Coordinates of C-alpha atoms in Angstrom, one line a residue:
Chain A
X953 CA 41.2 -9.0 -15.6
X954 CA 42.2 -6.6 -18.0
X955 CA 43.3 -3.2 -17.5
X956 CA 40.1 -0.9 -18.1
X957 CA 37.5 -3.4 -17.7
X958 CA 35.1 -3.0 -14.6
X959 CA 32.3 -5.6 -15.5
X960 CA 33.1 -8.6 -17.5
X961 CA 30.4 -11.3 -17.7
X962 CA 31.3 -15.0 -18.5
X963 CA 29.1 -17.5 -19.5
X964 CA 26.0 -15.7 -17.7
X965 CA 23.2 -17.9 -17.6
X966 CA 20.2 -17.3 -15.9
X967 CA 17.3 -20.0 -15.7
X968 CA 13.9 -19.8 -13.7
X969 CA 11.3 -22.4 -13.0
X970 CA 7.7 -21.3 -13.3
X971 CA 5.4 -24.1 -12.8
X972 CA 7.4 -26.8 -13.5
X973 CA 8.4 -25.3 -17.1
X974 CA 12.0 -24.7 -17.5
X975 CA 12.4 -20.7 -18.5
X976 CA 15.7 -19.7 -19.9
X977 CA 15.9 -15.9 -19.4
X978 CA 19.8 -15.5 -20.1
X979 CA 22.2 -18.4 -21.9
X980 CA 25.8 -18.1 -22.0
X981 CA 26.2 -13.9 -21.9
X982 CA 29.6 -13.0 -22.3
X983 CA 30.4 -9.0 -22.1
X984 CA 32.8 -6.4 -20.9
X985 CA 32.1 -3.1 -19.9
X986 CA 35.1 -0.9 -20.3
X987 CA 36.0 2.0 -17.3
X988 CA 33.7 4.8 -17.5
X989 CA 31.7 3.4 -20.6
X990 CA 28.6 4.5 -21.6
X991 CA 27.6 0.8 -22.4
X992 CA 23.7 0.3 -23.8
X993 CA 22.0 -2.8 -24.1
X994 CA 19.4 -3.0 -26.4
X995 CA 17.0 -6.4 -27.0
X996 CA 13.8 -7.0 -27.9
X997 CA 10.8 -7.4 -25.3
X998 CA 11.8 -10.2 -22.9
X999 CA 15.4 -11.2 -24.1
X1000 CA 16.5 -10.8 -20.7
X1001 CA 18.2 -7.5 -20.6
X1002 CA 16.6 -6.6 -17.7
X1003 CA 17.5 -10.0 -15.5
X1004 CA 20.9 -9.0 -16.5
X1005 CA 20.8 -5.9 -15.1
X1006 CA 19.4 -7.0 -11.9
X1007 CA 21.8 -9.5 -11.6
X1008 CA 24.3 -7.0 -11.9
X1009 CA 22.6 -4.8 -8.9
X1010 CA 22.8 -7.7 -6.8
X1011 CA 19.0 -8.4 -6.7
X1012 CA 18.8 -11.5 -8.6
X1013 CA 22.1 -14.7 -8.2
X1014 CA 22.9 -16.1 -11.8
X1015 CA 22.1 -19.6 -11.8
X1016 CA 25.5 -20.4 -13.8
X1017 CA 28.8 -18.7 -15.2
X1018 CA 30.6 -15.7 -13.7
X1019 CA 30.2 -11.8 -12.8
X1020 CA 33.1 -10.1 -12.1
X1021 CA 32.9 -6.0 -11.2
X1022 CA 36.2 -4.7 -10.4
X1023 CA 36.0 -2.1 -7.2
X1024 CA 38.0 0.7 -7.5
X1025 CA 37.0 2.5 -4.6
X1026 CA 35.7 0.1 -1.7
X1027 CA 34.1 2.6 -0.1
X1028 CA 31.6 3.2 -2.6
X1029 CA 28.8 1.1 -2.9
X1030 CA 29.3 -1.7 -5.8
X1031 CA 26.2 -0.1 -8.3
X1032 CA 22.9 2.3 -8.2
X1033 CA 20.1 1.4 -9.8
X1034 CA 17.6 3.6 -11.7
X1035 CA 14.5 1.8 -12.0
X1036 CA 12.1 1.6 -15.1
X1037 CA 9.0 2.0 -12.9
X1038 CA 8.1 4.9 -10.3
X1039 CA 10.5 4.0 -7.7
X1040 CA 10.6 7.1 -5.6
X1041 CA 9.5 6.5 -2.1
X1042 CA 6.4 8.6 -2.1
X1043 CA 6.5 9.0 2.2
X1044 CA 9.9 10.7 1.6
X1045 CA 10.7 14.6 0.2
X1046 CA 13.0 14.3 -2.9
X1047 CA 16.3 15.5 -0.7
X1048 CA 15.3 12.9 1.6
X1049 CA 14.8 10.4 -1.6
X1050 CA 18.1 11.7 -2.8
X1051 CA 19.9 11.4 0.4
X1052 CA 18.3 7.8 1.0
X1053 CA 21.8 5.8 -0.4
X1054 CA 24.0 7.7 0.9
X1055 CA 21.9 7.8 4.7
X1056 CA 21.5 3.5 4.1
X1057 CA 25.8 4.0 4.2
X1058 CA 25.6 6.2 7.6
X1059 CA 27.0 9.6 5.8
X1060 CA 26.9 12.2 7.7
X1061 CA 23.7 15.1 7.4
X1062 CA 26.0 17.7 6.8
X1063 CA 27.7 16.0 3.8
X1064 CA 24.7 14.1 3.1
X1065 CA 22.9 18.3 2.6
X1066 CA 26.3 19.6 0.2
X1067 CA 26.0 16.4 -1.9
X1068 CA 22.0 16.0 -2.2
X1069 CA 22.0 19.7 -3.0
X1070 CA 24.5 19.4 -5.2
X1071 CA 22.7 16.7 -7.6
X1072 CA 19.3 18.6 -7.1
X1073 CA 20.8 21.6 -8.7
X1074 CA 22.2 19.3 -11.6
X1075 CA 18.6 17.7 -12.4
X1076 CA 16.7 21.2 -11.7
X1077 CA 15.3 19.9 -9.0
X1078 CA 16.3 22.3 -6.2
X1079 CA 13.5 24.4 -5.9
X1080 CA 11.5 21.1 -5.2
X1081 CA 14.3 19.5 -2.5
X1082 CA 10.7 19.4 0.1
X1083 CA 8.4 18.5 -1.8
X1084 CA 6.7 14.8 -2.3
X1085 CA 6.7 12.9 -5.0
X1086 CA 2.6 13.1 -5.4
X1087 CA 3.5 16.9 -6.6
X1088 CA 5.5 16.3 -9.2
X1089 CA 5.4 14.7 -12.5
X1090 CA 6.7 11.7 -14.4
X1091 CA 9.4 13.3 -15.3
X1092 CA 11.0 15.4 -12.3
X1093 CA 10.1 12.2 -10.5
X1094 CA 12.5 9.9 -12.8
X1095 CA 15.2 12.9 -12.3
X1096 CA 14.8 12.6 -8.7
X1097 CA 15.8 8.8 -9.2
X1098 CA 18.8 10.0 -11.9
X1099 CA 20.0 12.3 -8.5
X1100 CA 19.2 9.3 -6.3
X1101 CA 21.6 6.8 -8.2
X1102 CA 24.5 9.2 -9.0
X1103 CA 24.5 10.9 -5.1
X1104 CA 25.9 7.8 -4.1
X1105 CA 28.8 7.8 -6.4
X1106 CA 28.6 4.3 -7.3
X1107 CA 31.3 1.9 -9.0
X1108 CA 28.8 1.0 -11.6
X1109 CA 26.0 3.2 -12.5
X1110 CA 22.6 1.1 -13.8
X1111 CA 19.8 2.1 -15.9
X1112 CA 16.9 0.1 -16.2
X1113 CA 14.6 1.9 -19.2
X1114 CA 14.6 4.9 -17.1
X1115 CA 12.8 7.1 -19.1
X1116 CA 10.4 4.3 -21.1
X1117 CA 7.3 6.1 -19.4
X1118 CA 7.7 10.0 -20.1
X1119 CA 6.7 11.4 -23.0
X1120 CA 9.0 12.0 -25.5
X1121 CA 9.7 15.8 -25.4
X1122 CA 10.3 15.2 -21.5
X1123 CA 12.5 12.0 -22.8
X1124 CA 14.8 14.1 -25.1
X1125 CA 15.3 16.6 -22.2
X1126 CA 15.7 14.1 -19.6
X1127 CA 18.4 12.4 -22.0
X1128 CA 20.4 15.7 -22.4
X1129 CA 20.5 16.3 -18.7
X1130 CA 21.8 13.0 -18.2
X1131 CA 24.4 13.7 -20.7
X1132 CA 25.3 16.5 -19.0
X1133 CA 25.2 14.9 -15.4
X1134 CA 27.5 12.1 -17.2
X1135 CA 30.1 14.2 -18.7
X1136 CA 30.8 16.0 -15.9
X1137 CA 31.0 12.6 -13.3
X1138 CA 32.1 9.7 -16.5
X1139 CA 31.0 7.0 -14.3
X1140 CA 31.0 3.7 -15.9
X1141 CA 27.0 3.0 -16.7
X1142 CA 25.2 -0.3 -17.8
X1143 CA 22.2 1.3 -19.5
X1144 CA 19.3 -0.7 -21.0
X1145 CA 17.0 0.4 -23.3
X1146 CA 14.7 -1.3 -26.3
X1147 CA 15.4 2.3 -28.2
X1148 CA 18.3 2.4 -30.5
X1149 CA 18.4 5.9 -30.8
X1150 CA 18.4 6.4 -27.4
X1151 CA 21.0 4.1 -27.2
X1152 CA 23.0 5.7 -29.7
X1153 CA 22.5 9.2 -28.7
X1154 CA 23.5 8.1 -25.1
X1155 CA 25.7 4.8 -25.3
X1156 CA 29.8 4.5 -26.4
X1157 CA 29.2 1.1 -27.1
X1158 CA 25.8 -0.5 -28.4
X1159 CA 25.3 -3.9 -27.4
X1160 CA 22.7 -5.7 -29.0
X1161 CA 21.1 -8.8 -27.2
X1162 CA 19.1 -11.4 -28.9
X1163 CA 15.4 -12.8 -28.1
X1164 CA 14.9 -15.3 -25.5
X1165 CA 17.1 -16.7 -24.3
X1166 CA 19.5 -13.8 -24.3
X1167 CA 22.8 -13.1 -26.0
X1168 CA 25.3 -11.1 -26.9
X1169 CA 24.2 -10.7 -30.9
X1170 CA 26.2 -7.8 -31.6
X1171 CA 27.9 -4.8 -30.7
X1172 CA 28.7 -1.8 -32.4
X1173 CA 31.1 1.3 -31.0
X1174 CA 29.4 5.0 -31.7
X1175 CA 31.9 6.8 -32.5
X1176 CA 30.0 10.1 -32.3
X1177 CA 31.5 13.4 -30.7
X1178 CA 31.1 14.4 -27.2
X1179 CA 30.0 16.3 -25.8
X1180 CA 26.6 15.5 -28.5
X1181 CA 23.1 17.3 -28.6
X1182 CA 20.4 15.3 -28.7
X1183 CA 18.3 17.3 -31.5
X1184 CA 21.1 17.8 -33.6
X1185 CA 22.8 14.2 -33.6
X1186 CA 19.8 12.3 -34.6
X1187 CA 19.8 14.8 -37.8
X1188 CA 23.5 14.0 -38.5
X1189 CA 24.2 11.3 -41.8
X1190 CA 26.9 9.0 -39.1
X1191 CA 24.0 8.5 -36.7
X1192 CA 21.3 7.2 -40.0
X1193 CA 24.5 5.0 -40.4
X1194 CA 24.8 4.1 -37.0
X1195 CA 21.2 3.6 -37.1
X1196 CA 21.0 0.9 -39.3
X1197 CA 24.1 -1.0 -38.4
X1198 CA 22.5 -1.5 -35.2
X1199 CA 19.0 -1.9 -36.3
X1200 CA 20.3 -5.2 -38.8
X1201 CA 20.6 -7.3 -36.4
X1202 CA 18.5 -6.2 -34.0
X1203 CA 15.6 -6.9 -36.8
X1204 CA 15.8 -10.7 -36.8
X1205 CA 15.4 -11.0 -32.9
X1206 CA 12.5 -8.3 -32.9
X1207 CA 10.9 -10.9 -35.5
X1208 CA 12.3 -14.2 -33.7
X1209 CA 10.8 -12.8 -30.2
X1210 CA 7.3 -12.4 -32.4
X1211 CA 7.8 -15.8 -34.1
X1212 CA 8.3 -16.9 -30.7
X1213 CA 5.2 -15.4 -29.5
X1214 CA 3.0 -16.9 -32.3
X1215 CA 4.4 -20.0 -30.7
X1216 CA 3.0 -19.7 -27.6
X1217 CA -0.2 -18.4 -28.1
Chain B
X427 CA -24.2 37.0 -30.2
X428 CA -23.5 33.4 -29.5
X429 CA -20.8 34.7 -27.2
X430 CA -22.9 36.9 -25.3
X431 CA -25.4 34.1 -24.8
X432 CA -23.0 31.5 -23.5
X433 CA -21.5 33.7 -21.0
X434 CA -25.3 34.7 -19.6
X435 CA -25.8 31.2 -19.3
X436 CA -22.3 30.4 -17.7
X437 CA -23.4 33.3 -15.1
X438 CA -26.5 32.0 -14.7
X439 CA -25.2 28.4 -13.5
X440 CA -22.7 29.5 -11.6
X441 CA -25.0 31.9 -9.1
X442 CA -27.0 28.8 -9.4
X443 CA -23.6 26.5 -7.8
X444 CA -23.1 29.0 -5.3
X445 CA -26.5 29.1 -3.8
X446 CA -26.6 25.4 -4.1
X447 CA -23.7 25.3 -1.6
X448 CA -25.4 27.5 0.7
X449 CA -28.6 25.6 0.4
X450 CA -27.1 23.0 1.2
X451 CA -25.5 23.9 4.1
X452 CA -28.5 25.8 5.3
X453 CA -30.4 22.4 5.3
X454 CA -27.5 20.5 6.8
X455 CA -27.7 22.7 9.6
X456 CA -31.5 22.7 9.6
X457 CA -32.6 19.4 9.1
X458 CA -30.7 17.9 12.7
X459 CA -32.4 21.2 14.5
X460 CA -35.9 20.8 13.0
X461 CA -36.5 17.0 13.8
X462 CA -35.6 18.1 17.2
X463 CA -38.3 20.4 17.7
X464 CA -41.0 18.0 16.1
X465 CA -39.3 15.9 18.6
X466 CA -40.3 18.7 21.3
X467 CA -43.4 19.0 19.9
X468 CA -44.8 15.9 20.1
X469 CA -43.5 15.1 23.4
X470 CA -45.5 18.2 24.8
X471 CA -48.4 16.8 22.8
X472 CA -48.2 14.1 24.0
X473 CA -47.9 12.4 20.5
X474 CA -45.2 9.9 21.9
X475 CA -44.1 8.1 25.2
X476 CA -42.2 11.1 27.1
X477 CA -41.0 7.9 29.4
X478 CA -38.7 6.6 27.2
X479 CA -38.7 9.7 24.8
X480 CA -38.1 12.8 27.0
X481 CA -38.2 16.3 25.0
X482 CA -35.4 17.1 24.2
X483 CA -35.5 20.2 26.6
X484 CA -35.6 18.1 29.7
X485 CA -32.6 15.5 28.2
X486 CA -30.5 19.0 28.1
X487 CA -31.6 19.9 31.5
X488 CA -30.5 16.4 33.0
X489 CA -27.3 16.4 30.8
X490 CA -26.4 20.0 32.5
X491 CA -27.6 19.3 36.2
X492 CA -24.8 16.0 35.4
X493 CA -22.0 17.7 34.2
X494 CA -22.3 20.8 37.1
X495 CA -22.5 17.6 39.4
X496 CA -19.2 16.8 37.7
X497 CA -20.6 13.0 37.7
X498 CA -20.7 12.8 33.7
X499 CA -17.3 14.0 33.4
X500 CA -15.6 11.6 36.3
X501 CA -17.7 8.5 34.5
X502 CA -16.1 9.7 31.0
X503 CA -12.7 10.1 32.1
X504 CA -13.1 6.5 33.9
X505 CA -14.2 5.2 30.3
X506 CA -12.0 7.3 28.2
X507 CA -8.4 6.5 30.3
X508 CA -10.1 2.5 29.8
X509 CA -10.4 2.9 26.1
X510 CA -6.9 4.6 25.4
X511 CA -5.1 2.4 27.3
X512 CA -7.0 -1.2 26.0
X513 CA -6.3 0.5 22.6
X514 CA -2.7 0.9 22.8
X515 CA -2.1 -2.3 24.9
X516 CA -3.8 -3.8 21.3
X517 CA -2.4 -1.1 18.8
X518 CA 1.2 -0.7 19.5
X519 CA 1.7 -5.1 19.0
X520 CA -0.5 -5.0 16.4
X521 CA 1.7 -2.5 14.5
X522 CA 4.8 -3.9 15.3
X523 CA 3.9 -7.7 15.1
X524 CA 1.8 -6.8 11.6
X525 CA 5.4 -5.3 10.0
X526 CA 7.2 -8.2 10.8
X527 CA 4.8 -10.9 9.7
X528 CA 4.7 -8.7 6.4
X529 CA 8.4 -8.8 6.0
X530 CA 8.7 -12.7 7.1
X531 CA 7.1 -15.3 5.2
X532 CA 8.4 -17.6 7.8
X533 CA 6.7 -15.6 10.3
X534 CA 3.6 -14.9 8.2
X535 CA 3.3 -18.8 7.7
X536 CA 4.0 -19.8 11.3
X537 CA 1.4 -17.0 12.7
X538 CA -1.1 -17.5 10.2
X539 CA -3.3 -20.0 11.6
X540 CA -3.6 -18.6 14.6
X541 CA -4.7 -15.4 14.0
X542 CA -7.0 -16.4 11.3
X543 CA -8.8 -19.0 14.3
X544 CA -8.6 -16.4 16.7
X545 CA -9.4 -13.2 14.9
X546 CA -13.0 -13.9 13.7
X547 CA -14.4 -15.1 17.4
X548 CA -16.5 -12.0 18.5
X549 CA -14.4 -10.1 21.1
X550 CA -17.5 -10.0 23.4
X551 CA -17.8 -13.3 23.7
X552 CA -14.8 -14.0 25.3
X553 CA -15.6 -11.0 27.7
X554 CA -16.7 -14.1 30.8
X555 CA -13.0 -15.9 30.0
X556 CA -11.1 -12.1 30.3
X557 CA -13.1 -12.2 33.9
X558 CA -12.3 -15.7 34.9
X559 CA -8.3 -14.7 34.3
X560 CA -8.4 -11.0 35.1
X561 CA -10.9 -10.6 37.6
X562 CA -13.3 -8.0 37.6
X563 CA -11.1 -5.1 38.2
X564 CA -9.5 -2.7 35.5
X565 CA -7.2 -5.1 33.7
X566 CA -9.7 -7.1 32.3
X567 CA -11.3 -3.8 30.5
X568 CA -7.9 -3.1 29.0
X569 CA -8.1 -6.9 28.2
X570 CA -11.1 -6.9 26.2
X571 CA -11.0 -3.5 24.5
X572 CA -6.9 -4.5 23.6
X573 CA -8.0 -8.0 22.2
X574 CA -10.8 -5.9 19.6
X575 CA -8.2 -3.6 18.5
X576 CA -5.3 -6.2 18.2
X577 CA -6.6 -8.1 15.4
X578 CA -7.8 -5.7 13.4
X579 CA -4.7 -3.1 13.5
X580 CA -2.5 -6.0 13.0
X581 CA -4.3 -8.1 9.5
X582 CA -4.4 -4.1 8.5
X583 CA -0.7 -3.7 8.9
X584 CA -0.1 -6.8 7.3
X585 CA -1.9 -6.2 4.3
X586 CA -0.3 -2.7 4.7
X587 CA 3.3 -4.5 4.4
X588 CA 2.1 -6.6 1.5
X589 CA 0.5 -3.7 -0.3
X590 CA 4.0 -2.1 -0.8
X591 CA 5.1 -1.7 -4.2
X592 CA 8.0 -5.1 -4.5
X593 CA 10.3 -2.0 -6.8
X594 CA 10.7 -0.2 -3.2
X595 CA 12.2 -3.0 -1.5
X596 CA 14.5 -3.5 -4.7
X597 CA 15.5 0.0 -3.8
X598 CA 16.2 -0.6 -0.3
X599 CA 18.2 -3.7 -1.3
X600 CA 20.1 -2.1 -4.1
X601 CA 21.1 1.1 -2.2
X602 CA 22.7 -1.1 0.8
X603 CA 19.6 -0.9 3.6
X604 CA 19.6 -3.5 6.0
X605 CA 16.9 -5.4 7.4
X606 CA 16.3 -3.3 10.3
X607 CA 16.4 -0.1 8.2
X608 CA 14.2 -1.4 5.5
X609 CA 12.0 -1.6 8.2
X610 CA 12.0 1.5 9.7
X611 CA 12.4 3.4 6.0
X612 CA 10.3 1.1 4.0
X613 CA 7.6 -0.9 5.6
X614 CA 6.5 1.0 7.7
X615 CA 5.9 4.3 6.3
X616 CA 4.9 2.3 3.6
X617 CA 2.2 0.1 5.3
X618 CA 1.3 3.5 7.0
X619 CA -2.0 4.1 5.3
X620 CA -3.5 0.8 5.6
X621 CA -1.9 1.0 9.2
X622 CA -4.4 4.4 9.8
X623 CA -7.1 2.4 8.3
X624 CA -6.7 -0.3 11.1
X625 CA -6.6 2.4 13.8
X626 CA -9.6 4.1 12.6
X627 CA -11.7 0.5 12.7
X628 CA -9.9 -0.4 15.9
X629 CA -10.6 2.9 17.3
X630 CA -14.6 1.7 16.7
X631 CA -14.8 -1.4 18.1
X632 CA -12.5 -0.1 21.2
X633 CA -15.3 1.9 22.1
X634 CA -18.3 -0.3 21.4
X635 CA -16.1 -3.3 24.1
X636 CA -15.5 -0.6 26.6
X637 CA -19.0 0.1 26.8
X638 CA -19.9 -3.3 26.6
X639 CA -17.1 -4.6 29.6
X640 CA -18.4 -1.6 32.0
X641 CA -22.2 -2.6 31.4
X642 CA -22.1 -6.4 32.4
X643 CA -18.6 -5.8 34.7
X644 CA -18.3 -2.6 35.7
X645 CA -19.3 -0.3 38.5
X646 CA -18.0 2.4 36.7
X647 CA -17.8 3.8 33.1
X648 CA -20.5 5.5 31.0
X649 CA -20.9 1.8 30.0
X650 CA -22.0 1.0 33.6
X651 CA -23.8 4.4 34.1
X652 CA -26.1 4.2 31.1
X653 CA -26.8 0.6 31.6
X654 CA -28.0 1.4 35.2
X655 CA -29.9 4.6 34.7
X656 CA -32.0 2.4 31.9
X657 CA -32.5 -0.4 35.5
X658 CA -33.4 2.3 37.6
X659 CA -35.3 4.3 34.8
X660 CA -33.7 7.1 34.8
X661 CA -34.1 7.6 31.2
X662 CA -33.3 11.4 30.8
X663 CA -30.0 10.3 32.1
X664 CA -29.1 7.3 30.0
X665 CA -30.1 10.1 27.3
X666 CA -27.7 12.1 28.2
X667 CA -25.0 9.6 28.6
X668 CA -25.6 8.4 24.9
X669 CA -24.9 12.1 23.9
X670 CA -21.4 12.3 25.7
X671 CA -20.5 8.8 23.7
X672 CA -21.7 10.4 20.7
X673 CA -19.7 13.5 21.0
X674 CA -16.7 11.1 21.9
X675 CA -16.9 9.5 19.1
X676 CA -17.1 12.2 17.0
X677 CA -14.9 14.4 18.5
X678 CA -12.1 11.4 18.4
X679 CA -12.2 10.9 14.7
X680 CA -11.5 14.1 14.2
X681 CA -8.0 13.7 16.1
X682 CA -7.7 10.6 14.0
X683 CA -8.1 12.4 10.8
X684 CA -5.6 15.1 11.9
X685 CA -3.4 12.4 12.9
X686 CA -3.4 11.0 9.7
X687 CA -3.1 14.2 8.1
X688 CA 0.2 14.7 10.0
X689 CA 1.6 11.3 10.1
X690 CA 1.3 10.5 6.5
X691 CA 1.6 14.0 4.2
X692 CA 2.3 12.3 1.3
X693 CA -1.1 11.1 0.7
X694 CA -2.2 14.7 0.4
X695 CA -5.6 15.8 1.6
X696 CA -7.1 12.4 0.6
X697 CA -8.5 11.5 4.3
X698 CA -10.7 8.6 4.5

């Protein structure tokens, strides 16, 4: 493999059967995520972005071609997930959802306290380290899961739409803390979104994936400073320009997936 | 003006809630007391059958000649150490067997036709075949009050299992749990709701077998002493042993609730 690269996909295909019809969800993916990349995937409804991803987190086996994560560090576990939906166990208090990776690995409490406490503080969460999920919103909820995924201290760091479901003040804060969490760690992240601009805010690397079945279609660097501000980026002429390098081809697969659509129904 | 108006009227509705509450609770409290002094009345009157509906004043006379006797309270602990431990000979499989034939399909699919041939076959009825194997001693009270309580605390659990969000397991998987730890972090505190559910129902038809097992074999047991106070006609009595199961049933919901409460926080104060 070549030096820097910590997930390099080869020929990924992925195909399911649902009754009896042949459903391609991924054909012949071939990517590399560079060491402690800030890599976004973005792809219109249904291309498959998230099978890759779970693929990636071990939930899902590719039907064909090759996934190869290099481990730096084997005693960390391979990758965290942050999950699109409400995944934070509601019977558990947010320290205890925080500390739930690193308790599955048999960490000790005592390390398990300096490092849960640690990541509360980071999201803004500490003053809620006891309560349940039912008390909080959308949003400290999805932090909790942010905390969850980075206490840990994966290999590779996955994002699955993470913030698709808050609304979109809370998303522009949310994306800044998680810039800031970044920064500070620079873990290598796989992050999927169906938003360029949160992709570009966010992501080194844009890659763009095309309607079913998925592809690589594109990908664009964003060569944007760092550390970047949310509100003040998306005002900036280079991320207009960014915008619309991505958005090109991105455009024919959003109307391919429709066309596709028409199709069916 | 308008202002002024609408806050009258506010005032006005809200005295109007407050009483309402009070009302309410005033009738709550009086309705119960009030249909047992018609009750009184019309047994002094003569208005109904004082044979098989005593005043209410000689049923509370009986019930406290009983308890000083200390006869009510050695028939109720008889029933109630029965009941708990019929229940958690049921419960405690139930529970466990009901998480694993959520996790397994294998299991689920293997199990399956049993339990669904088994479960719906009225738990009385098989009170003569619990006597045939267990004799007529305690074991086959615990028998027939556990096979009530098994089924239903275990389809509970198992729905309970399968009612779990799938993302939760994904999280287990993803963050390294194994089997036995999604288990124990997962499914069961996950299944714990529907699990309470089950206990609650269980906790029902535990008491309805007990009673039923002690009145046809049983020398012992409120079961047995109301069914033989109606034979020798000792209808204040039976009276007064229908109150203690009343109060027992009442009385143990209210753990169960508090249970529940404790048990399973996160669901806030919705109790069932």
């Amino acid at each position: 493999m070549n030096d820097g690269v910590r997930v390099a996909a080869r020929h990924l295909g992925m195909h399911f059967s649902l009754r009896g019809a042949d459903l391609v969800a991924l054909d012949d993916v071939n990517l590399q995520v560079r060491d402690r990349e800030f890599c976004c995937i973005v792809g219109p409804s249904g291309c498959g972005k998230s099978t890759f991803l779970r693929i990636l987190a071990g939930l899902e086996r590719q039907t064909s071609g090759e996934l190869h994560v290099e481990v730096r560090d084997p005693a960390n576990p391979l990758t965290a997930m942050v999950f699109q939906e409400q995944s934070i166990f509601p019977w558990m208090t947010v320290e205890e959802n925080v500390g739930y990776g690193l308790r599955m690995r048999g960490v000790h409490a005592s390390v398990r306290k300096r490092v849960v406490d640690h990541y509360l503080e980071k999201v803004g969460l500490a003053h809620f380290a006891r309560a349940y999920p039912h008390q909080m919103s959308g949003g400290m909820k999805q932090r909790a899961s942010v905390a969850r995924a980075f206490a840990t201290d994966p290999e590779i760091l996955l994002m699955d739409e993470p913030f698709a479901s808050v609304d979109e003040q809370t998303r522009a804060l949310l994306q800044e803390e998680l810039l800031r969490v970044w920064e500070s760690d620079r873990k290598t992240v796989v992050y999927i979104t169906h938003s360029i601009d949160e992709a570009l805010v966010l992501g080194d690397r844009v890659i763009v994936m095309s309607a079913r079945p998925g592809r690589v279609k594109a990908e664009i660097e964003v060569t944007l400073p760092r550390p970047r501000s949310v509100y003040e980026l998306k005002s900036t002429p280079a991320f207009s320009e960014l915008v619309a390098r991505v958005w090109e081809p991105l455009r024919r697969e959003v109307l391919a997936s429709y066309g596709a659509l028409g199709q069916a129904s | 003006m308008t202002v002024k108006v609408q806050t009258a009227r506010a005032r006005r509705l809200g005295r109007a809630r407050i009483g309402g509450v009070a009302a309410e609770r005033l009738i709550s409290v009086g309705s119960p007391v009030l249909l047992l002094l018609v009750w009184e009345a019309l047994g002094r009157l003569g208005l109904v059958d004082v044979r098989f509906f005593p005043p209410p004043s000689a049923i509370a006379g009986t019930f406290a000649t009983l308890v000083a006797s200390g006869e009510l309270l050695d028939q109720t602990r008889i029933s109630l150490g029965r009941v708990i431990i019929g229940f958690l000979i049921g419960a405690v499989p139930g529970v466990v067997l009901g998480l694993v034939m959520g996790m397994s399909r294998i299991v689920r699919a293997a199990l399956n036709p049993m339990v669904g041939a088994l479960y719906p076959i009225p738990k009385s009825a098989i009170l003569p075949l619990l006597l045939l194997i267990f004799g007529i001693g305690e074991p086959s009270k615990y028998a027939i009050v556990a096979s009530g309580v098994f089924f239903l605390v275990l389809l509970n659990t198992i729905a309970g299992v399968l009612s779990i969000e799938p993302v939760y397991l994904d999280v287990g998987r993803n963050f390294g749990a194994s089997r036995l730890q999604a288990f124990w972090t997962i499914a069961l505190p996950g299944a714990l709701p529907l699990v309470f559910t089950g206990l609650r129902l269980a906790w029902g038809i535990a008491l309805i077998l007990i009673v039923v097992g002690e009145m046809f074999a049983s020398q012992s047991g409120l079961g047995y002493f109301i069914n033989n106070m109606y034979q020798t006609f000792q209808v204040e009595k039976m009276y007064a042993g229908l109150i203690v199961m009343s109060v027992i049933g009442y009385v143990s919901f209210l753990i169960l609730d508090e249970l529940q409460r404790w048990l399973v926080p996160w669901r806030g104060d919705r109790a069932v």
